[in-house]
Short mmCIF file of C-alpha atoms in Angstrom, two decimals:
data_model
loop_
_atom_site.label_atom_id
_atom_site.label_comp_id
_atom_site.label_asym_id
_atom_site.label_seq_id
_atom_site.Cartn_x
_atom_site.Cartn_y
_atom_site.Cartn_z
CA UNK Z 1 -13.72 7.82 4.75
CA UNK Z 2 -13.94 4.21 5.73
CA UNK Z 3 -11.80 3.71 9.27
CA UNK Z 4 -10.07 0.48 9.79
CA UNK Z 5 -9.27 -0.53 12.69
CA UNK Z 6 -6.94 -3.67 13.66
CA UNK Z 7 -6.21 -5.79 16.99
CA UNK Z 8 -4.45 -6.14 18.76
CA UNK Z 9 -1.50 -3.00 18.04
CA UNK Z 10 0.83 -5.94 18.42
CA UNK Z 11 1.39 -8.97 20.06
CA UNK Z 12 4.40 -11.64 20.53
CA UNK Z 13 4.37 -14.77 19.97
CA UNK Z 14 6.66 -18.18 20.03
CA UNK Z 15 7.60 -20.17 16.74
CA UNK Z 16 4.50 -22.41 15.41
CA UNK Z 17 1.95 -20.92 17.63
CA UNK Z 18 -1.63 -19.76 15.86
CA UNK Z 19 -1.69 -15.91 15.48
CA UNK Z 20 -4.92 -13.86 14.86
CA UNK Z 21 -5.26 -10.28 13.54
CA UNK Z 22 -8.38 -9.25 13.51
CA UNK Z 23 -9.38 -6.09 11.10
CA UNK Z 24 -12.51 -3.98 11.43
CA UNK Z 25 -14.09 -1.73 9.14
CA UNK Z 26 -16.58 1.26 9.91
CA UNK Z 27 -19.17 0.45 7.41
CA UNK Z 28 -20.00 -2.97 5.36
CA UNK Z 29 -16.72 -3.23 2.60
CA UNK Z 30 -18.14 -6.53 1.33
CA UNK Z 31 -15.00 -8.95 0.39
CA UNK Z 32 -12.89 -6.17 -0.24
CA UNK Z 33 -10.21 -6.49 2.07
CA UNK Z 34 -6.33 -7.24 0.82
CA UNK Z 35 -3.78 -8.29 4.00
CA UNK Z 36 -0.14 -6.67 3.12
CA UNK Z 37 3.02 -7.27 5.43
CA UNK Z 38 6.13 -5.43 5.94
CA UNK Z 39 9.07 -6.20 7.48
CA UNK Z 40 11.19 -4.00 9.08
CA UNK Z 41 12.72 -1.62 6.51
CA UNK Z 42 11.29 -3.11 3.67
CA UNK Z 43 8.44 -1.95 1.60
CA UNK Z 44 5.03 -3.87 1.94
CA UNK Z 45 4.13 -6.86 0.59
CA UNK Z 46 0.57 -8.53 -0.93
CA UNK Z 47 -0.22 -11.58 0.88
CA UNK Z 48 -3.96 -11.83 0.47
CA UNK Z 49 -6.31 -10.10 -1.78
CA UNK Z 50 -10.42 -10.37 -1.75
CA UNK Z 51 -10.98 -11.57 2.10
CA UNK Z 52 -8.90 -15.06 1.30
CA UNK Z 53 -7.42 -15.28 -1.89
CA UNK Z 54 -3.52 -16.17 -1.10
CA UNK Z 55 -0.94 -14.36 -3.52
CA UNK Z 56 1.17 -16.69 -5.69
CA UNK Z 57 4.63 -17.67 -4.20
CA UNK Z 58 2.88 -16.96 -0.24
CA UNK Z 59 3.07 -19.45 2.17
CA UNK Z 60 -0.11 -21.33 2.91
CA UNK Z 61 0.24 -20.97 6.94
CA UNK Z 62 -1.55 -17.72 5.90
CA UNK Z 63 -5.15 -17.57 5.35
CA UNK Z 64 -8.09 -14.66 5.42
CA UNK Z 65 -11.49 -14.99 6.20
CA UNK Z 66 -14.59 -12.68 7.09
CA UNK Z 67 -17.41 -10.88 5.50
CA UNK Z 68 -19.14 -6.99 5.81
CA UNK Z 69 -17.20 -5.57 8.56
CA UNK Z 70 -15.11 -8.12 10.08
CA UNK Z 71 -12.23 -9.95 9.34
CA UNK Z 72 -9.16 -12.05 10.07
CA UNK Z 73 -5.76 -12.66 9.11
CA UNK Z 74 -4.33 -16.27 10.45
CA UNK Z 75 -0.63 -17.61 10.65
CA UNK Z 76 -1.20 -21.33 11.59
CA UNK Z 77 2.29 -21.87 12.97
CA UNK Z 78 4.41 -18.90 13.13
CA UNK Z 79 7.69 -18.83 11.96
CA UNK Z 80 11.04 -16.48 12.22
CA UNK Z 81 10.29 -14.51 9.40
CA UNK Z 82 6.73 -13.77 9.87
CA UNK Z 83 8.66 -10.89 12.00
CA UNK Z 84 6.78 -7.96 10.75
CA UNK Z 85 3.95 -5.32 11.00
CA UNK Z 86 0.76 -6.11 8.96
CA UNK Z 87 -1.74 -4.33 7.12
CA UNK Z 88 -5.35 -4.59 6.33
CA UNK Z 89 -6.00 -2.25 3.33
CA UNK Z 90 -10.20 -1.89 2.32
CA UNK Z 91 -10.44 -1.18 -1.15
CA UNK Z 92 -14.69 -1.10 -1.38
CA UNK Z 93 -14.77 2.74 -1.56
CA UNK Z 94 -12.44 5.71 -2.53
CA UNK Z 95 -10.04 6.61 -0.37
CA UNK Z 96 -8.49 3.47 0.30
CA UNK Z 97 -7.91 3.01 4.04
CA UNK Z 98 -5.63 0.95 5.88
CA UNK Z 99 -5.34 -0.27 9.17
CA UNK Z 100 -3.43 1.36 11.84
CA UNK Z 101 -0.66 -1.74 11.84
CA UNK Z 102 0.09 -5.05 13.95
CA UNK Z 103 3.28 -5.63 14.69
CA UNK Z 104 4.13 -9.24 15.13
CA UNK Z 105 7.37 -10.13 17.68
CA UNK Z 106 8.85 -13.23 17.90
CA UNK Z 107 9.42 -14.72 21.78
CA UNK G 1 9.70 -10.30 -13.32
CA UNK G 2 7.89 -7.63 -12.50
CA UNK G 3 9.32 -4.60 -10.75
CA UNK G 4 9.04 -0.75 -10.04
CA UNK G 5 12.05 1.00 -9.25
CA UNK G 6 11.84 4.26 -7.94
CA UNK G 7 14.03 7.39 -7.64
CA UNK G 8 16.50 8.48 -4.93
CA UNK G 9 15.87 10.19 -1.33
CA UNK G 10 15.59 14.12 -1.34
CA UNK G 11 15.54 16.92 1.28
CA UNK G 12 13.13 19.70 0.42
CA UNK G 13 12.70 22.65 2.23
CA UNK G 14 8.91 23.60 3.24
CA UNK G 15 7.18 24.97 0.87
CA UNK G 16 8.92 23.61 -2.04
CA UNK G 17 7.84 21.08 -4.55
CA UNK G 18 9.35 17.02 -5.17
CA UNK G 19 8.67 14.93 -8.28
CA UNK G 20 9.06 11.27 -7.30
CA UNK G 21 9.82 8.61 -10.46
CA UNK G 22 9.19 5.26 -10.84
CA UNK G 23 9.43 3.16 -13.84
CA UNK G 24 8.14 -0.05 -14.51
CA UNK G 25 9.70 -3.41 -15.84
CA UNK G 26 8.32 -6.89 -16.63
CA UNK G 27 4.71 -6.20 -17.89
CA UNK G 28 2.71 -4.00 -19.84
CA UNK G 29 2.73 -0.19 -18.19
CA UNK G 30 -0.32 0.88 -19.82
CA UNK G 31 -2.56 -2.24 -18.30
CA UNK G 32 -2.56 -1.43 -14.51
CA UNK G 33 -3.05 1.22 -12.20
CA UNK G 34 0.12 3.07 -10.77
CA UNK G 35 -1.08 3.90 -6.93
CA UNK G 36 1.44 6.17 -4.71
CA UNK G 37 1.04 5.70 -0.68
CA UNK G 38 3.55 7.26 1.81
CA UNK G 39 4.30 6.22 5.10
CA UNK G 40 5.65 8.42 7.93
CA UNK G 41 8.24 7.57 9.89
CA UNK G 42 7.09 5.13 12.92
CA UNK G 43 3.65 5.42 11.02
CA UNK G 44 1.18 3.39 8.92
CA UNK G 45 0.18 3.16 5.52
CA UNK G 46 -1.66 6.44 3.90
CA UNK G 47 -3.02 5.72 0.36
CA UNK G 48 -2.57 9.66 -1.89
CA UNK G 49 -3.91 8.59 -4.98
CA UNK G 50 -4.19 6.91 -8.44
CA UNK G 51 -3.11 6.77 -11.77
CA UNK G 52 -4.79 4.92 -14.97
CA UNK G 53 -1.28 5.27 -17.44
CA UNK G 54 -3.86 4.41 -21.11
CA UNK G 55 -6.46 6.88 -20.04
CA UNK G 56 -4.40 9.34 -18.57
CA UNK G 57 -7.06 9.54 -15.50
CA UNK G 58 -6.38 9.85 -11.71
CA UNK G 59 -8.10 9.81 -8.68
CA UNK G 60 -6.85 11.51 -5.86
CA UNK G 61 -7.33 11.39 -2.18
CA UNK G 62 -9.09 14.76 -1.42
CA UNK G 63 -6.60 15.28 1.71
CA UNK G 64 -3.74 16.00 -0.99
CA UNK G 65 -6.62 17.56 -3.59
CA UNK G 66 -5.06 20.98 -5.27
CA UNK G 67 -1.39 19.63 -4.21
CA UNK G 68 -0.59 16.50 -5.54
CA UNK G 69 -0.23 15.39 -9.19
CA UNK G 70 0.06 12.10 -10.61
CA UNK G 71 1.81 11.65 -14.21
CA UNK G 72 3.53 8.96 -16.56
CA UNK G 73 5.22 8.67 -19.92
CA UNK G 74 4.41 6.02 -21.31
CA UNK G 75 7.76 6.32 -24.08
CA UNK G 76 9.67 5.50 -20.63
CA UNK G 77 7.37 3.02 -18.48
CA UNK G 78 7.46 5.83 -15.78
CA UNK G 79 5.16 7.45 -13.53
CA UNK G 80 5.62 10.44 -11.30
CA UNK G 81 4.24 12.23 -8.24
CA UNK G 82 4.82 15.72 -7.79
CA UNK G 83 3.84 17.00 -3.96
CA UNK G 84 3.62 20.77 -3.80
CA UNK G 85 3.98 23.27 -0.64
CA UNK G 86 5.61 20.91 1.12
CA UNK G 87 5.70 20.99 5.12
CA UNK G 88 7.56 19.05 7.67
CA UNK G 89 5.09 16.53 8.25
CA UNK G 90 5.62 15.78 4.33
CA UNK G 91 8.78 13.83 5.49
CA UNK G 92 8.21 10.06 4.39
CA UNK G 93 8.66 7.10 2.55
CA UNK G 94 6.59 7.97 -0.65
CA UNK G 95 5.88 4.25 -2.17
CA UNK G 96 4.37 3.26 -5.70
CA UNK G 97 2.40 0.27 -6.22
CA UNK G 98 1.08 -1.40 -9.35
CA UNK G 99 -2.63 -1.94 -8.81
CA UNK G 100 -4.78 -4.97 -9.58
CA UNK G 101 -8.47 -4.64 -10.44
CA UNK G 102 -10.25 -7.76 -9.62
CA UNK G 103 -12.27 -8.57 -7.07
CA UNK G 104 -11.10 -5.06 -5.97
CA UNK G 105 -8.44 -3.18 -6.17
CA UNK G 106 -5.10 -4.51 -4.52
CA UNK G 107 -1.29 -3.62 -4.94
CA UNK G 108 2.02 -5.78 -6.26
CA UNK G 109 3.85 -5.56 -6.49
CA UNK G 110 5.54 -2.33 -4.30
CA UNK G 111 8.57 -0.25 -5.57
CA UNK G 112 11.34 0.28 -2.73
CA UNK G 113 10.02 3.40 -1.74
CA UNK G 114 12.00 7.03 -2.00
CA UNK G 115 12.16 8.78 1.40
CA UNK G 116 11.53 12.79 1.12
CA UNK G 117 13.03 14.70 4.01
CA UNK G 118 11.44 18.27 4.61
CA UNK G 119 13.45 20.65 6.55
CA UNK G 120 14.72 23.77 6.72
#
């Protein structure tokens, strides 16, 4: 199975700063990397599919980048309601894998 | 819009066997994938397995091979997943997600997830 790892396992942050997740895969999954984020008690939600395609109706402070193993999730300017744990899900080879989980507090 | 809705919370005891529903509104059932992925409580995200509702074909993670099944019925817009033998560390949210094949596979959107409880 494909292991993917994120970092950090969570990290806190004030409104509007620049947050990085960074998501690592154990073998080359080309583009095929999706970014879902849950808040607390909620299911998951699709924020970006393919590496850095942005879901209708998602804010654009969100963006995706990277290529083979590594890759990125960015929240330009973090806001109250980006409170939540996110997910990097591979989808290049059966089983699907996600990451582990990066919980994002706000300061 | 588009939605899944998905059946209540149950408590099992180990060993036994839960069928989890959900049904589908808002698009055509029979042109997506129906994936199920549980979560544990305090855990992450742990993908089980998919369902292809026109071809009536599923893959399944091979950690849940031999006791996990994947259904639909297509006269109600609903797919199931029936977990067999359960055991306590069974107990968690089971999800179902409509999947999108382009560019790979991806999921939305999610239904509200049905926890199973397995105790004794």
């Amino acid at each position: 199975d494909i292991q993917m790892t994120q970092s950090p396992s969570s990290l806190s942050a004030s409104v509007g700063d620049r947050v990085t997740i960074t998501c690592r895969a154990s073998q080359s999954i080309d583009g095929y990397l999706n970014w879902y984020q849950q808040k607390p008690g909620k299911a998951p939600k699709l924020l970006i599919y393919a590496t850095s395609t942005l879901q209708s109706g998602v804010p654009s402070r969100f963006s995706g980048s990277g290529s083979g193993t590594g890759f990125t999730l960015t929240i330009t300017s973090l806001q109250p309601e980006d409170l939540a744990t996110y997910y990097c899900h591979q989808s290049y080879k059966i089983p699907w894998t996600f990451g582990q989980g990066t919980k994002v507090e706000i300061k | 819009q588009v939605q899944l809705v998905q059946s209540g919370a149950e408590v099992k005891q180990p060993g036994a066997s839960v069928k989890v529903s959900c049904k589908a509104s808002g698009y055509t059932f029979i042109d997506y994938y129906i994936h199920w992925v549980r979560q544990a409580p305090g855990q992450g995200l742990e993908w089980m397995g998919r369902l292809n509702p026109n071809r009536y074909v599923t893959d399944y993670a091979q950690k849940f091979q031999g006791r996990v099944t994947m259904t639909r019925d297509t006269s109600i817009n609903t797919a199931y997943m029936e977990l067999s033998s359960l055991r306590s560390d069974d107990t968690a949210i089971y999800y179902c997600a409509r999947g999108h094949r382009s560019l790979g596979d991806w999921f939305d959107p999610w239904g509200q997830g049905s926890l199973v409880t397995v105790s004794s």
